[in-house]
Short mmCIF file of C-alpha atoms and ligand atoms in Angstrom, two decimals:
data_model
loop_
_atom_site.label_atom_id
_atom_site.label_comp_id
_atom_site.label_asym_id
_atom_site.label_seq_id
_atom_site.Cartn_x
_atom_site.Cartn_y
_atom_site.Cartn_z
CA UNK P 1 -38.07 -1.25 -2.72
CA UNK P 2 -36.05 -4.44 -3.34
CA UNK P 3 -34.49 -4.85 -6.77
CA UNK P 4 -34.30 -8.63 -6.46
CA UNK P 5 -34.98 -11.41 -3.95
CA UNK P 6 -32.41 -13.89 -2.57
CA UNK P 7 -33.76 -17.17 -1.24
CA UNK P 8 -31.94 -18.94 1.57
CA UNK P 9 -32.72 -22.57 2.17
CA UNK P 10 -31.45 -24.12 5.42
CA UNK P 11 -30.91 -27.83 6.10
CA UNK P 12 -33.76 -29.29 8.13
CA UNK P 13 -36.14 -26.50 7.28
CA UNK P 14 -38.91 -26.85 4.70
CA UNK P 15 -39.27 -23.15 4.13
CA UNK P 16 -36.88 -20.74 2.42
CA UNK P 17 -35.98 -17.39 3.88
CA UNK P 18 -36.54 -14.61 1.34
CA UNK P 19 -34.11 -11.71 1.58
CA UNK P 20 -34.36 -8.45 -0.35
CA UNK P 21 -31.49 -7.42 -2.61
CA UNK P 22 -30.57 -3.88 -3.54
CA UNK P 23 -28.41 -2.47 -6.35
CA UNK P 24 -26.21 0.61 -5.96
CA UNK P 25 -25.17 2.99 -8.75
CA UNK P 26 -21.85 1.12 -8.91
CA UNK P 27 -20.48 -2.08 -7.37
CA UNK P 28 -21.96 -5.38 -6.16
CA UNK P 29 -25.61 -5.82 -5.24
CA UNK P 30 -26.25 -6.26 -1.51
CA UNK P 31 -28.38 -8.82 0.28
CA UNK P 32 -30.39 -7.37 3.18
CA UNK P 33 -29.76 -9.93 5.94
CA UNK P 34 -31.59 -8.02 8.68
CA UNK P 35 -34.62 -10.42 8.70
CA UNK P 36 -32.28 -13.29 9.64
CA UNK P 37 -32.18 -12.17 13.29
CA UNK P 38 -35.93 -12.62 13.53
CA UNK P 39 -35.44 -16.14 12.15
CA UNK P 40 -32.84 -16.86 14.86
CA UNK P 41 -29.69 -16.39 12.77
CA UNK P 42 -26.76 -13.98 12.58
CA UNK P 43 -24.45 -13.56 9.60
CA UNK P 44 -20.78 -14.31 10.25
CA UNK P 45 -18.12 -12.09 8.65
CA UNK P 46 -14.97 -11.54 10.79
CA UNK P 47 -13.10 -8.50 9.50
CA UNK P 48 -16.20 -7.37 7.58
CA UNK P 49 -14.68 -8.69 4.35
CA UNK P 50 -18.12 -9.18 2.75
CA UNK P 51 -20.25 -6.74 4.72
CA UNK P 52 -21.75 -3.49 3.44
CA UNK P 53 -22.14 -1.68 6.76
CA UNK P 54 -23.94 1.33 5.34
CA UNK P 55 -25.14 3.14 2.24
CA UNK P 56 -22.88 5.97 1.11
CA UNK P 57 -22.56 8.42 -1.80
CA UNK P 58 -19.06 9.69 -1.02
CA UNK P 59 -16.44 7.29 -2.44
CA UNK P 60 -16.51 4.24 -4.67
CA UNK P 61 -13.71 1.67 -4.98
CA UNK P 62 -13.50 -1.18 -7.47
CA UNK P 63 -10.65 -3.33 -6.13
CA UNK P 64 -10.48 -5.61 -9.17
CA UNK P 65 -10.18 -2.73 -11.66
CA UNK P 66 -8.13 -0.38 -9.46
CA UNK P 67 -10.83 2.30 -9.57
CA UNK P 68 -11.22 5.02 -6.91
CA UNK P 69 -13.93 7.67 -7.43
CA UNK P 70 -14.79 10.59 -5.16
CA UNK P 71 -18.41 11.55 -5.93
CA UNK P 72 -17.80 9.97 -9.34
CA UNK P 73 -14.53 11.76 -10.15
CA UNK P 74 -11.51 9.44 -10.72
CA UNK P 75 -8.66 9.95 -8.24
CA UNK P 76 -6.18 10.27 -11.10
CA UNK P 77 -8.08 13.27 -12.54
CA UNK P 78 -8.46 14.90 -9.14
CA UNK P 79 -4.74 14.40 -8.38
CA UNK P 80 -3.85 15.98 -11.73
CA UNK P 81 -6.36 18.86 -11.82
CA UNK P 82 -7.77 19.50 -8.35
CA UNK P 83 -6.43 20.52 -4.93
CA UNK P 84 -6.87 19.08 -1.47
CA UNK P 85 -9.29 21.81 -0.35
CA UNK P 86 -11.34 21.53 -3.56
CA UNK P 87 -11.51 17.77 -2.94
CA UNK P 88 -12.56 18.49 0.66
CA UNK P 89 -15.45 20.55 -0.73
CA UNK P 90 -16.32 17.71 -3.12
CA UNK P 91 -16.33 15.07 -0.37
CA UNK P 92 -18.47 17.21 1.93
CA UNK P 93 -20.94 18.48 -0.69
CA UNK P 94 -20.94 15.82 -3.42
CA UNK P 95 -20.22 18.38 -6.18
CA UNK P 96 -17.17 20.31 -7.35
CA UNK P 97 -17.36 23.96 -6.26
CA UNK P 98 -17.73 26.96 -8.52
CA UNK P 99 -14.90 29.50 -8.36
CA UNK P 100 -16.83 31.59 -5.83
CA UNK P 101 -17.83 28.57 -3.75
CA UNK P 102 -14.21 27.42 -3.58
CA UNK P 103 -12.99 30.88 -2.64
CA UNK P 104 -15.56 31.06 0.16
CA UNK P 105 -14.67 27.55 1.34
CA UNK P 106 -10.94 28.32 1.42
CA UNK P 107 -11.64 31.60 3.17
CA UNK P 108 -13.65 29.89 5.88
CA UNK P 109 -10.95 27.26 6.41
CA UNK P 110 -8.39 30.04 6.78
CA UNK P 111 -10.52 31.58 9.49
CA UNK P 112 -10.16 28.49 11.69
CA UNK P 113 -6.46 27.57 11.34
CA UNK P 114 -5.34 28.58 14.84
CA UNK P 115 -5.95 26.41 17.89
CA UNK P 116 -6.98 27.79 21.29
CA UNK P 117 -3.85 29.16 23.02
CA UNK P 118 -4.51 26.97 26.06
CA UNK P 119 -4.04 23.89 23.85
CA UNK P 120 -0.36 24.73 23.70
CA UNK P 121 -0.09 23.60 27.32
CA UNK P 122 -1.16 20.04 26.46
CA UNK P 123 2.11 19.50 24.64
CA UNK P 124 4.20 20.34 27.70
CA UNK P 125 2.93 17.20 29.41
CA UNK P 126 4.57 14.90 26.85
CA UNK P 127 8.17 13.71 26.77
CA UNK P 128 10.03 15.20 23.79
CA UNK P 129 10.46 11.70 22.38
CA UNK P 130 6.75 10.89 22.54
CA UNK P 131 5.51 9.46 19.24
CA UNK P 132 3.72 12.31 17.40
CA UNK P 133 0.70 10.05 16.86
CA UNK P 134 0.36 9.66 20.64
CA UNK P 135 0.29 13.43 20.93
CA UNK P 136 -2.10 13.82 18.01
CA UNK P 137 -4.64 11.32 19.37
CA UNK P 138 -4.63 13.24 22.66
CA UNK P 139 -4.77 16.77 21.31
CA UNK P 140 -7.47 15.99 18.72
CA UNK P 141 -9.58 14.36 21.43
CA UNK P 142 -8.99 17.41 23.63
CA UNK P 143 -10.64 19.60 20.99
CA UNK P 144 -13.87 18.17 22.46
CA UNK P 145 -13.18 20.27 25.55
CA UNK P 146 -12.99 23.52 23.65
CA UNK P 147 -15.86 23.73 21.24
CA UNK P 148 -19.16 23.54 23.10
CA UNK P 149 -20.86 25.91 20.67
CA UNK P 150 -21.14 23.44 17.77
CA UNK P 151 -21.92 20.08 19.24
CA UNK P 152 -25.53 19.54 18.30
CA UNK P 153 -24.81 16.67 15.92
CA UNK P 154 -28.36 16.86 14.59
CA UNK P 155 -27.83 20.45 13.46
CA UNK P 156 -26.36 20.57 9.94
CA UNK P 157 -24.84 24.00 10.64
CA UNK P 158 -23.04 22.64 13.72
CA UNK P 159 -21.77 19.69 11.67
CA UNK P 160 -20.46 22.12 9.05
CA UNK P 161 -18.62 24.21 11.66
CA UNK P 162 -17.01 21.05 13.08
CA UNK P 163 -15.87 20.10 9.58
CA UNK P 164 -14.28 23.50 8.98
CA UNK P 165 -12.58 23.50 12.38
CA UNK P 166 -11.11 20.04 11.83
CA UNK P 167 -9.97 20.63 8.24
CA UNK P 168 -8.33 23.88 9.35
CA UNK P 169 -6.77 22.80 12.62
CA UNK P 170 -5.33 19.38 11.79
CA UNK P 171 -2.30 20.82 9.91
CA UNK P 172 -1.67 23.20 12.82
CA UNK P 173 -1.85 20.38 15.37
CA UNK P 174 0.26 18.07 13.16
CA UNK P 175 3.00 20.69 12.79
CA UNK P 176 2.85 21.39 16.54
CA UNK P 177 3.45 17.66 17.19
CA UNK P 178 6.58 17.87 15.06
CA UNK P 179 7.86 21.16 16.45
CA UNK P 180 7.42 19.90 20.01
CA UNK P 181 9.37 16.71 19.25
CA UNK P 182 12.38 18.76 18.09
CA UNK P 183 12.21 21.41 20.79
CA UNK P 184 11.40 24.19 18.34
CA UNK P 185 8.75 26.92 18.91
CA UNK P 186 5.33 26.44 17.35
CA UNK P 187 4.74 28.41 14.16
CA UNK P 188 1.43 30.22 13.86
CA UNK P 189 -0.48 29.56 10.63
CA UNK P 190 -0.03 32.04 7.79
CA UNK P 191 -3.27 32.70 5.96
CA UNK P 192 -1.49 34.31 3.01
CA UNK P 193 -0.19 30.87 2.05
CA UNK P 194 -2.05 27.94 0.47
CA UNK P 195 -3.07 24.99 2.65
CA UNK P 196 0.01 22.92 1.78
CA UNK P 197 2.40 25.92 1.78
CA UNK P 198 1.10 26.86 5.23
CA UNK P 199 1.68 23.31 6.47
CA UNK P 200 5.29 23.37 5.24
CA UNK P 201 5.71 26.82 6.83
CA UNK P 202 4.44 25.54 10.20
CA UNK P 203 6.67 22.46 9.89
CA UNK P 204 9.93 24.04 8.72
CA UNK P 205 9.59 27.76 9.39
CA UNK P 206 11.08 29.46 12.44
CA UNK P 207 10.72 32.89 14.08
CA UNK P 208 14.20 34.01 12.99
CA UNK P 209 13.64 34.11 9.24
CA UNK P 210 10.88 34.12 6.65
CA UNK P 211 10.07 30.69 5.27
CA UNK P 212 9.56 30.60 1.49
CA UNK P 213 7.78 27.37 0.50
CA UNK P 214 9.14 25.49 -2.52
CA UNK P 215 6.20 25.37 -4.99
CA UNK P 216 7.11 21.89 -6.25
CA UNK P 217 7.22 20.51 -2.70
CA UNK P 218 4.01 22.33 -1.80
CA UNK P 219 2.30 20.80 -4.84
CA UNK P 220 3.59 17.36 -3.87
CA UNK P 221 2.39 17.87 -0.28
CA UNK P 222 -1.05 18.94 -1.51
CA UNK P 223 -1.20 15.89 -3.77
CA UNK P 224 -0.28 13.60 -0.84
CA UNK P 225 -3.07 15.18 1.21
CA UNK P 226 -5.50 14.67 -1.70
CA UNK P 227 -4.52 11.03 -2.35
CA UNK P 228 -5.18 10.12 1.28
CA UNK P 229 -8.39 12.13 1.67
CA UNK P 230 -10.94 9.33 1.71
CA UNK P 231 -11.17 5.64 1.02
CA UNK P 232 -14.69 4.30 1.60
CA UNK P 233 -15.31 2.19 4.72
CA UNK P 234 -11.70 1.49 5.76
CA UNK P 235 -10.91 0.61 9.36
CA UNK P 236 -10.51 4.16 10.66
CA UNK P 237 -13.52 5.54 8.80
CA UNK P 238 -15.66 2.65 10.03
CA UNK P 239 -14.45 3.46 13.54
CA UNK P 240 -15.50 7.08 13.15
CA UNK P 241 -18.94 6.01 11.90
CA UNK P 242 -19.36 3.55 14.79
CA UNK P 243 -18.22 6.13 17.35
CA UNK P 244 -20.54 8.67 15.74
CA UNK P 245 -23.47 6.24 15.96
CA UNK P 246 -23.37 6.53 19.77
CA UNK P 247 -23.83 10.30 19.46
CA UNK P 248 -20.29 10.98 20.66
CA UNK P 249 -18.74 14.41 20.28
CA UNK P 250 -17.40 14.78 16.68
CA UNK P 251 -13.89 15.61 17.89
CA UNK P 252 -13.88 12.45 20.01
CA UNK P 253 -15.00 10.46 16.96
CA UNK P 254 -12.14 11.85 14.88
CA UNK P 255 -9.70 11.07 17.70
CA UNK P 256 -10.96 7.46 17.52
CA UNK P 257 -10.20 7.52 13.79
CA UNK P 258 -6.68 8.82 14.47
CA UNK P 259 -6.11 6.02 16.97
CA UNK P 260 -7.30 3.34 14.52
CA UNK P 261 -5.24 4.73 11.64
CA UNK P 262 -2.06 4.42 13.75
CA UNK P 263 -1.83 0.63 13.31
CA UNK P 264 0.87 -0.66 10.89
CA UNK P 265 -1.75 -2.69 8.99
CA UNK P 266 -3.53 0.57 8.19
CA UNK P 267 -2.19 4.12 8.21
CA UNK P 268 0.92 3.21 10.16
CA UNK P 269 2.17 1.34 7.09
CA UNK P 270 3.89 4.36 5.55
CA UNK P 271 6.19 4.69 8.56
CA UNK P 272 6.61 0.89 8.59
CA UNK P 273 7.60 0.92 4.89
CA UNK P 274 10.47 3.29 5.49
CA UNK P 275 11.57 1.36 8.58
CA UNK P 276 11.47 -1.81 6.46
CA UNK P 277 13.51 -0.21 3.63
CA UNK P 278 16.05 0.99 6.19
CA UNK P 279 16.16 -2.50 7.73
CA UNK P 280 16.74 -4.04 4.28
CA UNK P 281 19.52 -1.48 3.92
CA UNK P 282 20.95 -2.88 0.68
CA UNK P 283 19.36 -4.42 -2.42
CA UNK P 284 21.40 -7.57 -1.87
CA UNK P 285 19.31 -8.24 1.26
CA UNK P 286 15.98 -8.13 -0.63
CA UNK P 287 15.74 -11.92 -1.24
CA UNK P 288 15.99 -12.57 2.52
CA UNK P 289 13.11 -10.23 3.24
CA UNK P 290 11.00 -11.59 0.37
CA UNK P 291 11.53 -15.07 1.83
CA UNK P 292 10.49 -13.86 5.29
CA UNK P 293 7.36 -12.22 3.85
CA UNK P 294 6.41 -15.54 2.25
CA UNK P 295 7.16 -17.66 5.33
CA UNK P 296 3.87 -18.50 7.12
CA UNK P 297 5.86 -19.03 10.33
CA UNK P 298 7.31 -15.49 10.16
CA UNK P 299 4.85 -12.68 10.90
CA UNK P 300 6.96 -10.26 8.84
CA UNK P 301 4.97 -8.74 6.01
CA UNK P 302 6.15 -6.63 3.10
CA UNK P 303 4.89 -3.25 4.31
CA UNK P 304 3.26 -1.15 1.62
CA UNK P 305 2.07 -4.26 -0.22
CA UNK P 306 -1.39 -5.76 -0.30
CA UNK P 307 -4.79 -4.34 0.32
CA UNK P 308 -8.12 -5.63 1.59
CA UNK P 309 -9.95 -4.20 -1.42
CA UNK P 310 -7.45 -3.62 -4.22
CA UNK P 311 -6.77 -6.98 -5.84
CA UNK P 312 -5.02 -5.16 -8.65
CA UNK P 313 -3.03 -1.93 -8.52
CA UNK P 314 -3.87 0.84 -6.02
CA UNK P 315 -4.49 3.85 -8.31
CA UNK P 316 -3.09 6.12 -5.63
CA UNK P 317 0.23 4.24 -5.61
CA UNK P 318 0.69 4.97 -9.33
CA UNK P 319 0.19 8.73 -8.80
CA UNK P 320 2.42 8.60 -5.71
CA UNK P 321 5.22 6.95 -7.71
CA UNK P 322 5.11 9.75 -10.32
CA UNK P 323 5.13 12.37 -7.57
CA UNK P 324 8.09 10.63 -5.97
CA UNK P 325 10.12 10.98 -9.16
CA UNK P 326 9.13 14.69 -9.45
CA UNK P 327 10.15 15.49 -5.87
CA UNK P 328 13.48 13.65 -6.03
CA UNK P 329 14.26 15.39 -9.34
CA UNK P 330 13.34 18.80 -7.87
CA UNK P 331 15.59 18.15 -4.89
CA UNK P 332 18.38 16.82 -7.08
CA UNK P 333 18.31 13.52 -5.21
CA UNK P 334 19.74 10.94 -7.58
CA UNK P 335 20.08 7.27 -6.81
CA UNK P 336 18.23 7.54 -3.50
CA UNK P 337 19.15 4.19 -1.88
CA UNK P 338 15.68 3.82 -0.35
CA UNK P 339 14.02 4.46 -3.70
CA UNK P 340 16.41 2.02 -5.38
CA UNK P 341 15.54 -0.69 -2.88
CA UNK P 342 11.82 0.12 -3.17
CA UNK P 343 11.86 -0.13 -6.98
CA UNK P 344 13.78 -3.41 -6.91
CA UNK P 345 11.51 -4.77 -4.18
CA UNK P 346 8.46 -3.84 -6.26
CA UNK P 347 9.85 -5.48 -9.39
CA UNK P 348 10.77 -8.71 -7.60
CA UNK P 349 7.46 -8.91 -5.71
CA UNK P 350 5.41 -8.29 -8.86
CA UNK P 351 7.04 -11.30 -10.50
CA UNK P 352 7.06 -13.61 -7.49
CA UNK P 353 4.32 -16.25 -7.59
CA UNK P 354 3.50 -15.80 -3.89
CA UNK P 355 2.59 -12.14 -4.37
CA UNK P 356 1.05 -12.57 -7.80
CA UNK P 357 -1.20 -15.42 -6.60
CA UNK P 358 -2.36 -13.37 -3.60
CA UNK P 359 -2.70 -10.24 -5.75
CA UNK P 360 -0.40 -8.24 -3.50
CA UNK P 361 0.51 -4.97 -5.21
CA UNK P 362 2.08 -1.78 -3.87
CA UNK P 363 -0.51 0.32 -2.04
CA UNK P 364 -0.74 4.03 -1.31
CA UNK P 365 1.81 3.73 1.50
CA UNK P 366 4.61 2.18 -0.53
CA UNK P 367 6.01 5.36 -2.08
CA UNK P 368 4.56 8.10 0.13
CA UNK P 369 7.22 7.64 2.80
CA UNK P 370 10.06 8.15 0.32
CA UNK P 371 8.54 11.47 -0.77
CA UNK P 372 7.95 12.65 2.79
CA UNK P 373 11.49 11.70 3.81
CA UNK P 374 12.89 13.58 0.80
CA UNK P 375 10.90 16.67 1.86
CA UNK P 376 12.60 16.40 5.26
CA UNK P 377 9.72 14.94 7.29
CA UNK P 378 10.75 12.25 9.82
CA UNK P 379 9.07 8.84 9.48
CA UNK P 380 7.41 9.25 12.89
CA UNK P 381 5.34 12.04 11.30
CA UNK P 382 4.15 10.03 8.29
CA UNK P 383 0.98 8.68 9.87
CA UNK P 384 0.28 12.09 11.40
CA UNK P 385 0.19 13.43 7.85
CA UNK P 386 -2.05 10.56 6.79
CA UNK P 387 -4.40 11.46 9.68
CA UNK P 388 -4.34 15.13 8.67
CA UNK P 389 -5.30 14.12 5.12
CA UNK P 390 -7.94 11.57 6.09
CA UNK P 391 -9.75 13.95 8.45
CA UNK P 392 -11.92 15.16 5.58
CA UNK P 393 -12.92 11.55 4.79
CA UNK P 394 -13.72 10.84 8.42
CA UNK P 395 -15.77 14.00 8.91
CA UNK P 396 -17.58 13.56 5.56
CA UNK P 397 -18.68 10.04 6.52
CA UNK P 398 -19.56 11.20 10.04
CA UNK P 399 -21.67 14.02 8.59
CA UNK P 400 -23.30 11.67 6.05
CA UNK P 401 -24.17 9.27 8.88
CA UNK P 402 -25.84 12.04 10.89
CA UNK P 403 -27.60 13.58 7.89
CA UNK P 404 -30.11 10.71 7.74
CA UNK P 405 -32.07 8.58 10.23
CA UNK P 406 -29.59 6.28 11.99
CA UNK P 407 -29.11 3.88 14.89
CA UNK P 408 -26.23 2.87 17.10
CA UNK P 409 -23.93 0.28 15.54
CA UNK P 410 -23.98 -2.92 17.55
CA UNK P 411 -22.54 -6.05 15.84
CA UNK P 412 -23.29 -9.51 17.30
CA UNK P 413 -21.06 -12.61 17.53
CA UNK P 414 -20.67 -16.36 17.19
CA UNK P 415 -20.35 -17.35 20.87
CA UNK P 416 -18.15 -20.39 21.54
CA UNK P 417 -17.48 -19.85 25.27
CA UNK P 418 -18.83 -21.97 28.15
CA UNK P 419 -22.58 -22.53 28.36
CA UNK P 420 -24.47 -21.61 31.55
CA UNK P 421 -22.93 -23.08 34.71
CA UNK P 422 -23.30 -22.40 38.47
CA UNK P 423 -20.84 -20.49 40.65
CA UNK P 424 -18.43 -22.68 42.62
CA UNK P 425 -17.18 -21.50 46.02
CA UNK P 426 -13.44 -20.97 46.15
CA UNK P 427 -13.11 -23.66 48.82
CA UNK P 428 -14.71 -26.19 46.43
CA UNK P 429 -12.51 -25.47 43.35
C1 SDX C 1 -4.12 1.24 4.10
O1 SDX C 1 -8.84 -0.28 3.84
C2 SDX C 1 -8.28 0.75 3.27
O2 SDX C 1 -8.83 1.28 2.38
C3 SDX C 1 -6.92 1.14 3.85
C4 SDX C 1 -6.18 2.26 3.13
C5 SDX C 1 -6.92 3.57 3.25
O3 SDX C 1 -6.68 4.45 2.39
O4 SDX C 1 -7.67 3.74 4.23
O5 SDX C 1 -6.01 1.94 1.77
C6 SDX C 1 -4.81 2.52 3.75
O6 SDX C 1 -4.30 0.79 5.21
C7 SDX C 1 -3.33 0.53 3.05
C8 SDX C 1 -2.74 -0.83 3.56
C9 SDX C 1 -1.47 -0.50 4.34
N1 SDX C 1 -0.99 -1.69 5.06
C10 SDX C 1 0.18 -2.31 4.67
O7 SDX C 1 0.84 -1.97 3.68
C11 SDX C 1 0.60 -3.42 5.62
C12 SDX C 1 1.01 -4.66 4.80
N2 SDX C 1 -0.24 -5.21 4.21
C13 SDX C 1 -0.93 -6.22 4.94
O8 SDX C 1 -0.85 -6.20 6.30
C14 SDX C 1 -2.25 -6.65 4.31
O9 SDX C 1 -2.05 -6.73 2.97
C15 SDX C 1 -3.47 -5.81 4.57
C16 SDX C 1 -3.73 -5.62 6.03
C17 SDX C 1 -3.32 -4.46 3.93
C18 SDX C 1 -4.67 -6.52 3.95
O10 SDX C 1 -4.81 -7.71 4.64
P1 SDX C 1 -6.04 -8.70 4.33
O11 SDX C 1 -6.95 -8.16 3.30
O12 SDX C 1 -6.64 -9.10 5.65
O13 SDX C 1 -5.35 -9.88 3.62
P2 SDX C 1 -4.85 -11.15 4.36
O14 SDX C 1 -4.16 -10.77 5.61
O15 SDX C 1 -6.00 -12.09 4.44
O16 SDX C 1 -3.75 -11.68 3.35
C19 SDX C 1 -4.08 -12.61 2.36
C20 SDX C 1 -2.81 -13.41 2.14
C21 SDX C 1 -2.27 -14.02 3.45
O17 SDX C 1 -1.52 -15.15 3.07
P3 SDX C 1 -2.23 -16.63 3.15
O18 SDX C 1 -2.87 -16.73 4.53
O19 SDX C 1 -3.23 -16.62 2.02
O20 SDX C 1 -1.10 -17.60 2.93
O21 SDX C 1 -1.78 -12.53 1.67
C22 SDX C 1 -0.74 -12.49 2.62
C23 SDX C 1 -1.31 -12.99 3.96
O22 SDX C 1 -0.27 -13.56 4.75
N3 SDX C 1 -0.32 -11.09 2.71
C24 SDX C 1 0.95 -10.70 2.73
C25 SDX C 1 0.90 -9.30 2.75
N4 SDX C 1 -0.39 -8.89 2.75
C26 SDX C 1 -1.14 -10.02 2.72
N5 SDX C 1 2.11 -11.39 2.75
C27 SDX C 1 3.24 -10.65 2.78
N6 SDX C 1 3.29 -9.30 2.78
C28 SDX C 1 2.13 -8.60 2.77
N7 SDX C 1 2.17 -7.26 2.78
#
């Protein structure tokens, strides 16, 4: 039932087109443009800047106010009080779990942490210097070949099993990508450890000695997972929804999300931030890079700055900055040159008219790389960790899409190519 009506009048036409409008629980009203096709029109919105592609109950973002809610709970409160796995439960079920529900959820995740032994062979086919994201895209997609017992996407139980398998196996696969790149043996998961402790164990442990996770680093790791868990209809999540709309295997859909996240404009930005800070090298070089970022002829952009939705601060960046200070203090890292450059870069950019006018603020990726580097994780693994974290967002949106009547996504276009013309024989061209 429409909440309001929008009326569209078009030059040369006497009649108006009436379009229904709907209000959500938060955020802008939407105009239902579907009837336009029947009137011979498409809407035009490259980059989907103004398009609500679906209805969702999972995450709400207010870019002007810097608000991010997961099922209504502010990200700042979740980062402070919750855990990644509790947030996974929230994103999948729409409610925070009771103590027993959380214990059962964690227990089920722990029962799926290993990958099929034959998956180990996939890694052997890659060069040691293969980018871990290239390996991750492949191995996650290959999960499709292993789990034939839970692929009825219309069966809620099957969708739940897929969710558990992906939440549980992504850290194992991510750590395997790292271990393979450094020629070290894979570490099997340890179910006596928490999710983040187990990830650090699989990353930094080895068969020759027991690995004892640092609780401060484990907490920081868990917070990084939580801050990246979901973010509405971003590029990779929209890809997963679109792939899911064709009825594709859920593991293939998540692999499509991993591939999309890899780009430096999206999840690849955290690695690009650190590469940029290393390229700047010294605070005295900052003005040169600020000038390049502002130069329309130079395609250099200040990585970690700007956001399609946040036109104010990214609430995740604020939490990340606090975590960064905690981790560096715990590790006794004073005057980290990268952090020094980052803080000066942030201060300069936040006062520079170019950035202020375009509302370009630090985003979630600006500080995460400094934390991960301090923990000892190479920059090539940063987006792998983002993919690990975002898997719950992808699978929650995929499950939401399949939990209600749906249709295949099939955008149209504004065609500006040649009109109909007849074939010309090669001899006549
Ligand atoms: C993530 O969507 C999500 O929710 C993503 C994410 C998630 O959790 O899923 O939040 C994760 O992807 C965060 C963003 C990480 N990417 C980066 O840090 C890369 C650097 N940022 C930019 O590439 C850019 O800001 C985007 C891609 C993030 C947003 O680009 P938009 O919304 O398409 O904005 P735009 O390109 O239209 O830019 C508007 C103006 C342009 O200048 P003018 O044409 O007006 O002169 O701002 C400029 C741009 O040139 N601009 C920048 C800039 N970002 C935008 N100029 C310099 N440095 C930048 N970083």
